[in-house]
Tab-separated table of C-alpha atoms in Angstrom:
chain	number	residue	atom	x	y	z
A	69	UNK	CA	94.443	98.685	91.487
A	70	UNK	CA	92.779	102.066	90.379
A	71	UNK	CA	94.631	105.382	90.772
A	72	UNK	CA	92.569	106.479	93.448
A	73	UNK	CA	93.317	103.380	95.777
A	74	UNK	CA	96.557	104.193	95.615
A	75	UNK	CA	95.996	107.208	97.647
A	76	UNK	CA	97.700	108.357	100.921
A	77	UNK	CA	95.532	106.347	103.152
A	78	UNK	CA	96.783	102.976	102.290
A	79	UNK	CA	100.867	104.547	101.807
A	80	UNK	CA	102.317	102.344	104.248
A	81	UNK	CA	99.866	99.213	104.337
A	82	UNK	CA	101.612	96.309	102.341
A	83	UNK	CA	100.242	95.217	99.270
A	84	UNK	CA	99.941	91.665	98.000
A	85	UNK	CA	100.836	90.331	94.541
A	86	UNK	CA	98.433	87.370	94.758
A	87	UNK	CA	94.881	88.061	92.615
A	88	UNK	CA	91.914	88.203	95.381
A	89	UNK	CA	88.248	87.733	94.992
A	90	UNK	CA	85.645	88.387	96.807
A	91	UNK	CA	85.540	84.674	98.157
A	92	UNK	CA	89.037	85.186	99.537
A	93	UNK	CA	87.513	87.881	101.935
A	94	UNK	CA	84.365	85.745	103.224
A	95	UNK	CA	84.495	83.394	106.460
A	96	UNK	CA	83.453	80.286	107.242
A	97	UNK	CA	81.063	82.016	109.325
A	98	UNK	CA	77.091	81.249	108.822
A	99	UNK	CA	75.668	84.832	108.073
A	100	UNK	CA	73.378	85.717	110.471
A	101	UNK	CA	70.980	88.946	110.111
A	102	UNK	CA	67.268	89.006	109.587
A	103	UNK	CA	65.990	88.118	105.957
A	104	UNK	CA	65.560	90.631	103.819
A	105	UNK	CA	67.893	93.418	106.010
A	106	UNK	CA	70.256	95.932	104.337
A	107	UNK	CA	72.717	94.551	105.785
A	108	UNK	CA	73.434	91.980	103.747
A	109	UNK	CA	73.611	94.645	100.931
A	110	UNK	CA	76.916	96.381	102.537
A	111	UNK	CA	78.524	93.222	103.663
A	112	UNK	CA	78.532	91.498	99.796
A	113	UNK	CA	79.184	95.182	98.750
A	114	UNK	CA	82.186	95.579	100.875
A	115	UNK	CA	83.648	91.725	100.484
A	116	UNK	CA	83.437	92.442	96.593
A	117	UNK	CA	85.167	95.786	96.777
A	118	UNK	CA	88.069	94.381	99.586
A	119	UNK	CA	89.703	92.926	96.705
A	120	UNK	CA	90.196	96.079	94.842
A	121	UNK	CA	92.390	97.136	97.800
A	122	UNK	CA	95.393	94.804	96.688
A	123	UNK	CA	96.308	94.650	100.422
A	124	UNK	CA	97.565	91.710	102.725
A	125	UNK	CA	94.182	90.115	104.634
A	126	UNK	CA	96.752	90.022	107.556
A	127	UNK	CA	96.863	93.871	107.486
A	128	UNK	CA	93.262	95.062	107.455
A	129	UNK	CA	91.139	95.429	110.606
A	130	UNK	CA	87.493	95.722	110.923
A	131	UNK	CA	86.627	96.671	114.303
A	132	UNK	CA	82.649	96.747	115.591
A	133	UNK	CA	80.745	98.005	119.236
A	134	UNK	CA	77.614	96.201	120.047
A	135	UNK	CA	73.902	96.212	117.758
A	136	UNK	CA	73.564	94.455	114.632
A	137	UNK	CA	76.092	95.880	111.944
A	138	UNK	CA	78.599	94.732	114.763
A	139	UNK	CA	77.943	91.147	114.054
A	140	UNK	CA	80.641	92.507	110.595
A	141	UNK	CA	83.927	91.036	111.301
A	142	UNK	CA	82.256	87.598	111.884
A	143	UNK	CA	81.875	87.226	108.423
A	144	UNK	CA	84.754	88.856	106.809
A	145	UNK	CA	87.867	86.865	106.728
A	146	UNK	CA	90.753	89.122	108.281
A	147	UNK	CA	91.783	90.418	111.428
A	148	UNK	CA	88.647	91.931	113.609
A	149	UNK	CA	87.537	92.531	116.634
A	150	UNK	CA	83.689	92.674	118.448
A	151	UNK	CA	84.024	95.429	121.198
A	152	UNK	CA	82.120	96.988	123.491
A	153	UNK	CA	79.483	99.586	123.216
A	154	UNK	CA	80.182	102.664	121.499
A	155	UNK	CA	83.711	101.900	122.180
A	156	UNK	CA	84.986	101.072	118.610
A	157	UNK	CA	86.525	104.452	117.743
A	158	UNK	CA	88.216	104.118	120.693
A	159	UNK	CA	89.501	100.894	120.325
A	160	UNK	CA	90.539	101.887	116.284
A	161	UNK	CA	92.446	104.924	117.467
A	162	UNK	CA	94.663	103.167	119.612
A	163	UNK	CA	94.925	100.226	116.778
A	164	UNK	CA	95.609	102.998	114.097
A	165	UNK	CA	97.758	104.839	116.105
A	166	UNK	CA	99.744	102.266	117.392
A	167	UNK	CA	100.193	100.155	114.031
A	168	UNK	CA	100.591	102.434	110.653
A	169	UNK	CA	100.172	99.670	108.448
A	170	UNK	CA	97.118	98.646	109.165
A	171	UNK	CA	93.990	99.403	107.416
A	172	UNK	CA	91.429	100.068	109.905
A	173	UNK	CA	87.774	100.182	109.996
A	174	UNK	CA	84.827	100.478	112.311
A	175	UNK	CA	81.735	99.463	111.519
A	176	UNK	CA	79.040	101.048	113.720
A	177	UNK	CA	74.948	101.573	114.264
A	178	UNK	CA	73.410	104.678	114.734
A	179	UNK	CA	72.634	103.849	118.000
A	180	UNK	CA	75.742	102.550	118.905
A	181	UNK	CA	77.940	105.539	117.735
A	182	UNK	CA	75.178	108.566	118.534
A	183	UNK	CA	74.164	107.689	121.941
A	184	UNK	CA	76.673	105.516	124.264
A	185	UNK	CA	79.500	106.131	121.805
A	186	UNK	CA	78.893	110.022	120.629
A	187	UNK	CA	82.037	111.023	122.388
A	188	UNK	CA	84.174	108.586	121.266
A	189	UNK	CA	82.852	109.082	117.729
A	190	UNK	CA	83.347	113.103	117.392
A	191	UNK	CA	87.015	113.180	119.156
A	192	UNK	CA	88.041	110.390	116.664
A	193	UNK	CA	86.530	112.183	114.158
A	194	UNK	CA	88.103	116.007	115.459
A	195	UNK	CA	91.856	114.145	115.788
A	196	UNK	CA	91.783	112.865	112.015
A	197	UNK	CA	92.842	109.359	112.888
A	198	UNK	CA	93.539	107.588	110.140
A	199	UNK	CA	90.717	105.318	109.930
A	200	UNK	CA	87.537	104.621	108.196
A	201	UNK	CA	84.201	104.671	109.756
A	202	UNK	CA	80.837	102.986	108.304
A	203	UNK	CA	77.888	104.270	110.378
A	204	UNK	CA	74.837	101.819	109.560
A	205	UNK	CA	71.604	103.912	110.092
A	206	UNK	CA	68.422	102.583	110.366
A	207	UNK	CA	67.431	105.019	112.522
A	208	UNK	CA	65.803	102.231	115.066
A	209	UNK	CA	67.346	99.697	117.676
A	210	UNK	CA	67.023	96.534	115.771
A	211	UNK	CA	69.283	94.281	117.718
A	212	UNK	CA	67.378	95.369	121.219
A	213	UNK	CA	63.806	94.778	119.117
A	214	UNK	CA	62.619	98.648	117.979
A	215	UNK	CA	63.674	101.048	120.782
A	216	UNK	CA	63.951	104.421	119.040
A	217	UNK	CA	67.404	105.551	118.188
A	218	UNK	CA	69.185	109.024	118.143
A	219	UNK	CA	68.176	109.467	114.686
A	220	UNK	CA	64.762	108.261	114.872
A	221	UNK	CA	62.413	111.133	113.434
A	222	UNK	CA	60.144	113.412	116.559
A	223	UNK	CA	56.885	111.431	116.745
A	224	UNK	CA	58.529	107.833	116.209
A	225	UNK	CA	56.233	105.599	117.865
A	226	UNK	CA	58.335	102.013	119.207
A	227	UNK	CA	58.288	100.108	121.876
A	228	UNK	CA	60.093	102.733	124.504
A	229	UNK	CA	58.176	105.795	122.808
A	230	UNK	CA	54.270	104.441	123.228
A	231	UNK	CA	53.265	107.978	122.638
A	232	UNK	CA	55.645	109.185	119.816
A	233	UNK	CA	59.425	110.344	120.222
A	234	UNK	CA	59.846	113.607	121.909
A	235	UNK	CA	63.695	113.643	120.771
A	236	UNK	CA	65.375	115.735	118.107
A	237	UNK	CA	67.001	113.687	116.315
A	238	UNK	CA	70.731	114.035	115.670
A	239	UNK	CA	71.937	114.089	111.723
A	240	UNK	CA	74.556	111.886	111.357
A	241	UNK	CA	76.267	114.378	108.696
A	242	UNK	CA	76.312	117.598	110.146
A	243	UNK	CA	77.355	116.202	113.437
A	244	UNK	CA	80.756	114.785	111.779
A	245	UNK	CA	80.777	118.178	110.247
A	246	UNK	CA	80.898	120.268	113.068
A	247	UNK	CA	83.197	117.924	114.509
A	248	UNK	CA	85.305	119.225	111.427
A	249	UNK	CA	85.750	115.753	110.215
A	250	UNK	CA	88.056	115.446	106.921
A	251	UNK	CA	85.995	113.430	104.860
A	252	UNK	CA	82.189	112.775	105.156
A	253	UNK	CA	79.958	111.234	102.991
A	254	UNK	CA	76.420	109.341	102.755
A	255	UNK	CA	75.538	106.474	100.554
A	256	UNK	CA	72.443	103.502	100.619
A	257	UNK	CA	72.229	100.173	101.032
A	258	UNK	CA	70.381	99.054	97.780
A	259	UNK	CA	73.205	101.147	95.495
A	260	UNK	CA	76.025	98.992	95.268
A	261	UNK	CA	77.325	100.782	92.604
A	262	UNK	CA	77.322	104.447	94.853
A	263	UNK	CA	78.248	102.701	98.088
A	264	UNK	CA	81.908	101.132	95.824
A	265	UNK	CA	82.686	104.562	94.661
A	266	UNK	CA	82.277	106.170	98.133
A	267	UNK	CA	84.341	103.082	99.710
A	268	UNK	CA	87.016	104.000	97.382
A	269	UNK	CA	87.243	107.869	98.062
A	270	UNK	CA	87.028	107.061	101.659
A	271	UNK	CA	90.051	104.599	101.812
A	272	UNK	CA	92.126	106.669	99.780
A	273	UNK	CA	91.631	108.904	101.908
A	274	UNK	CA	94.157	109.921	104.845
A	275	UNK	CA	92.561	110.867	108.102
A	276	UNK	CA	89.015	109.635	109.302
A	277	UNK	CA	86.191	109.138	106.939
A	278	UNK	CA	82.535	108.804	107.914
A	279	UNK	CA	80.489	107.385	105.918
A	280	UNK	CA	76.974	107.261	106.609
A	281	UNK	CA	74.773	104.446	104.862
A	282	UNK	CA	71.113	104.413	105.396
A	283	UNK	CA	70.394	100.903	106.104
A	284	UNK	CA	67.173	99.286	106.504
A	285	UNK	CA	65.629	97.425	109.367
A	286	UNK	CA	62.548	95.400	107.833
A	287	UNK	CA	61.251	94.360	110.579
A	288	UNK	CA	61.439	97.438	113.302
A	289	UNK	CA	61.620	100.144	110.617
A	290	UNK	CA	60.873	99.229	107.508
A	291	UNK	CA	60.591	101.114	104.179
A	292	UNK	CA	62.285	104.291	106.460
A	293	UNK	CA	64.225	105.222	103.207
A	294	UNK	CA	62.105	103.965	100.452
A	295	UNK	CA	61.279	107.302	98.805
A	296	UNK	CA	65.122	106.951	97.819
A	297	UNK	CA	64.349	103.358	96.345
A	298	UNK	CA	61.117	104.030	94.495
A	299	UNK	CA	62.004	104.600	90.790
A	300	UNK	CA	59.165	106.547	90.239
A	301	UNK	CA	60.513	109.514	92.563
A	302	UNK	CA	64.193	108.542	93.729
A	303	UNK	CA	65.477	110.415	90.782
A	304	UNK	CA	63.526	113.380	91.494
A	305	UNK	CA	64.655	113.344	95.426
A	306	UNK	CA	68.277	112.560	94.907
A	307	UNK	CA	70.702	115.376	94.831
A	308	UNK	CA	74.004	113.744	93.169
A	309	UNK	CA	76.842	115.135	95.315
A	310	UNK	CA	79.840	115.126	93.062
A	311	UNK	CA	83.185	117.094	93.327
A	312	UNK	CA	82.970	120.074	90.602
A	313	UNK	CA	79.227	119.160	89.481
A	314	UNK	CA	75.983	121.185	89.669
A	315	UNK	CA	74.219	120.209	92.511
A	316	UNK	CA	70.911	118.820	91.223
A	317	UNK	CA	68.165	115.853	90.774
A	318	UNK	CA	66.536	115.478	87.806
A	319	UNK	CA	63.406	117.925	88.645
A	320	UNK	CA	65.301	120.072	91.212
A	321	UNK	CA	68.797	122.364	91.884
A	322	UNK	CA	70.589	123.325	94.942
A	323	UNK	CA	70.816	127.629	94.949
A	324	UNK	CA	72.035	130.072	97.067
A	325	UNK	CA	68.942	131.578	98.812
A	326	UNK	CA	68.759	135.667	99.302
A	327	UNK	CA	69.831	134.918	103.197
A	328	UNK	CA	73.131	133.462	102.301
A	329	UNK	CA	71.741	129.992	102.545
A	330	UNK	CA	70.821	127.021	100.392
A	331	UNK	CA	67.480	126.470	99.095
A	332	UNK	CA	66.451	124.057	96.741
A	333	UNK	CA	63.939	124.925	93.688
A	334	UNK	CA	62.683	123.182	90.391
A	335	UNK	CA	65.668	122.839	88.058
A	336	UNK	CA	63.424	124.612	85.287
A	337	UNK	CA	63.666	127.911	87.428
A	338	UNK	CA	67.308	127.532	88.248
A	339	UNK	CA	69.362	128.367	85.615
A	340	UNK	CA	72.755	129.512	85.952
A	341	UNK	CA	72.021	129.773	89.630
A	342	UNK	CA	72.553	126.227	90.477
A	343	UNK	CA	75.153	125.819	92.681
A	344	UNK	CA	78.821	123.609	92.043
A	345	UNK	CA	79.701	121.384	94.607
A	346	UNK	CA	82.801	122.053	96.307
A	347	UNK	CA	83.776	119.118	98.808
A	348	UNK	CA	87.519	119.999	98.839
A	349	UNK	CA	86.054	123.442	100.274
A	350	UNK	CA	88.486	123.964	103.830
A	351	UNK	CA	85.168	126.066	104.956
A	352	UNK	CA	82.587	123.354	106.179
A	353	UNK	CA	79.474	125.548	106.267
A	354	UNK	CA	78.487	124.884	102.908
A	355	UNK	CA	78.893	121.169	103.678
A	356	UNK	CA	76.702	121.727	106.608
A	357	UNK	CA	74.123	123.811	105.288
A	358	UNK	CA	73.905	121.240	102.537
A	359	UNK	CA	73.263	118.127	105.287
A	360	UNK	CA	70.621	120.234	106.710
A	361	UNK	CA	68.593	120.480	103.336
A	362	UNK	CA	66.430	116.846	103.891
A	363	UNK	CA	65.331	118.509	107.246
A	364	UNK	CA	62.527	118.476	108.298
A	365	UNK	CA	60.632	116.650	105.478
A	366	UNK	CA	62.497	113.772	103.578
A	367	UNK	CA	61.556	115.783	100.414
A	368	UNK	CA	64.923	116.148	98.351
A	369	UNK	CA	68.354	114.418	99.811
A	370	UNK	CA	71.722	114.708	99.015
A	371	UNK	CA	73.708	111.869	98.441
A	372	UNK	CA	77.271	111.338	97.966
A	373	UNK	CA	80.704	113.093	99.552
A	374	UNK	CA	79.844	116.471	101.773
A	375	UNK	CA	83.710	116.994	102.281
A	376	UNK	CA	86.708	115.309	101.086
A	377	UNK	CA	89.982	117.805	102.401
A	378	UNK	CA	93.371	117.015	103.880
A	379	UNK	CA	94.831	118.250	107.151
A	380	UNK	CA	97.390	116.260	109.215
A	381	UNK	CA	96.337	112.584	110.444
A	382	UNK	CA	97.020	111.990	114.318
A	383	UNK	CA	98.430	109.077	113.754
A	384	UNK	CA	101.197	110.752	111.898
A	385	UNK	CA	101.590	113.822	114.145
A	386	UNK	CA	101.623	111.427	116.958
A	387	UNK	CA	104.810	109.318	114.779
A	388	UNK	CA	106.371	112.638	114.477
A	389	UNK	CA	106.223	113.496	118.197
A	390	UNK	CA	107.852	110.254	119.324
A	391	UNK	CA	110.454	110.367	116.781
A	392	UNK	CA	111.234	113.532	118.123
A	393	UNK	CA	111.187	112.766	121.807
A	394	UNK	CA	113.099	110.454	121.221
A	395	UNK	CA	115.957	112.269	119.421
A	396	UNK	CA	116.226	114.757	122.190
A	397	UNK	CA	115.935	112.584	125.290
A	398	UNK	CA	117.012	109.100	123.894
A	399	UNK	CA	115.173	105.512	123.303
A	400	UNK	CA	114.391	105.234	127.040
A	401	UNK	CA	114.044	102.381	129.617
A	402	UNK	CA	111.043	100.875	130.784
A	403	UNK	CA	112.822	99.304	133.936
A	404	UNK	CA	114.335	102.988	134.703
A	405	UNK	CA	110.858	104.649	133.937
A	406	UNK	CA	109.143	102.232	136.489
A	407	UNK	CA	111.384	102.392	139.116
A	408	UNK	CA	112.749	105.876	138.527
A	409	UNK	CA	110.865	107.308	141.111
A	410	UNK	CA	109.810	106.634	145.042
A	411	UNK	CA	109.655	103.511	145.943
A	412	UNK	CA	108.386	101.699	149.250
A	413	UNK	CA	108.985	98.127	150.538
A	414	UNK	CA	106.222	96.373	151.737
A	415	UNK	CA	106.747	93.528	154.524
């Protein structure tokens, strides 16, 4: 197991000494998405990187709400559990909370954590529960047949918008950042290789991680991220986000514009401007003004971690508390609790 797997996020989730493969983490479950959709990209993607983890199948959790990336812990052979809509932070806080070592993860659609479940998502994300979050966006309803989602683009013409989408549409990225998430990052279906070494950041990781993964929906939405596909331009649009790196594709750089802000220019012109990425920065606003540069036009877009810092996970705060309560007031009684108060007779 790597160095950085053996982070604080997995501390107290017990290991195994038997040698895993990826067949160890697939079920006897028939796969069942529509041919050709991304999501059969993260699912062989995260069943080949499971067995980097070195952790008991018994002890890892992947909880889903309702749409089409919830169909996940069908076909991944440990503990999970379907929920309800825009529920599954909910449901993985109390899990996470409740059971330290337990490797948790929620696997989630744009439209099932941005619209129904955009409270649940943001408090889980503000608390710093120690779990990990992968937010499928497709930027469509696929499971409901091509509704337009909370990240579908203004103008989005689909089944429920006959005229074009009058919405603005939320960015997955900044929203976890001003939520003040911990760690946030953004990877793509199609780059196995990126979508591994974000995985592995994200579950060393102790707190919450987002990760966003544009996904693609060919048949309600297809070809919605292509420009980061085509070899001809991906390269160009692409800005590598790496810890201590310049910030840059291979014809443009991230700079700090004369208002403070970020603006992106050809990397000939750059020079020493070109701005270092800092994602263990405790300030977010660089983060965020960095998830706002693929607005509005999908003309240059950053890729990788946005923020990677540590603050205290709820879960452990929460241990803390109760260890403490109970110091001071003793164990307790569940009998005495229940009928420690009023109570009536009835008949």
């Amino acid at each position: 197991m790597s160095d950085t797997l053996n982070g604080k996020g997995l501390a107290l989730v017990p290991k195994t000494d038997a040698k895993q493969t990826l067949k160890d983490f697939k079920s006897d479950q028939e796969v069942r998405w529509c041919p050709g959709c991304g999501d059969y990209a993260i699912l062989a993607a995260v069943q080949s990187f499971l067995p980097e983890l070195g952790l008991r199948r018994e002890n890892i959790v992947f909880v889903s709400g309702i749409g089409c990336s919830s169909r996940f812990p069908y076909y991944l052979d440990t503990y999970g559990f379907h929920s309800i809509h825009g529920r599954a932070p909910a449901i993985a806080t109390g899990l996470a909370s409740s059971r330290p070592d337990l490797s948790v993860w929620v696997i989630t659609g744009d439209g099932d954590a941005l619209s129904i479940g955009g409270n649940h998502l943001i408090h889980a994300l503000r608390r710093n529960v120690n779990l990990n979050i992968l937010l499928f966006n497709n930027r469509i309803y696929g499971l409901t047949k091509g509704q337009y989602s909370p990240t579908s683009e203004i103008g989005k013409i689909t089944k429920s918008t006959p005229m074009g989408s009058l919405d603005k549409p939320f960015n997955p990225i900044s929203l976890a950042l001003g939520a003040e998430a911990s760690f946030v990052a953004r990877t793509i279906d199609s780059d196995r290789k990126h979508l591994q070494s974000v995985l592995r950041e994200a579950t060393a990781h102790r707190g919450t991680s987002l990760v966003e993964i544009y996904q693609n929906c060919n048949i309600f939405n297809d070809n919605a991220f292509e420009q980061l596909k085509d070899p001809e331009i991906r390269d160009d649009i692409t800005l590598r986000l790496e810890h201590g790196q310049p910030i840059a594709s291979a014809s443009k750089a991230v700079v700090r514009a004369a208002n403070g802000g970020l603006d992106v220019v050809p990397l000939a012109e750059a020079g020493d401007r070109v701005l270092v990425h800092d994602a263990h920065n405790p300030d977010p606003s660089v983060a965020f003004a960095l998830s706002r540069l693929d607005e509005p036009a999908f003309e240059h877009v950053p890729i990788g971690i946005f923020r990677q810092v540590e603050r205290p996970a709820y879960d452990t705060l929460m241990a803390e508390q109760l260890e403490e309560a109970v110091a001071q007031k003793g164990p307790g009684d569940l009998s005495d609790l229940l009928m420690g108060g009023d109570t009536w007779r009835i008949g």
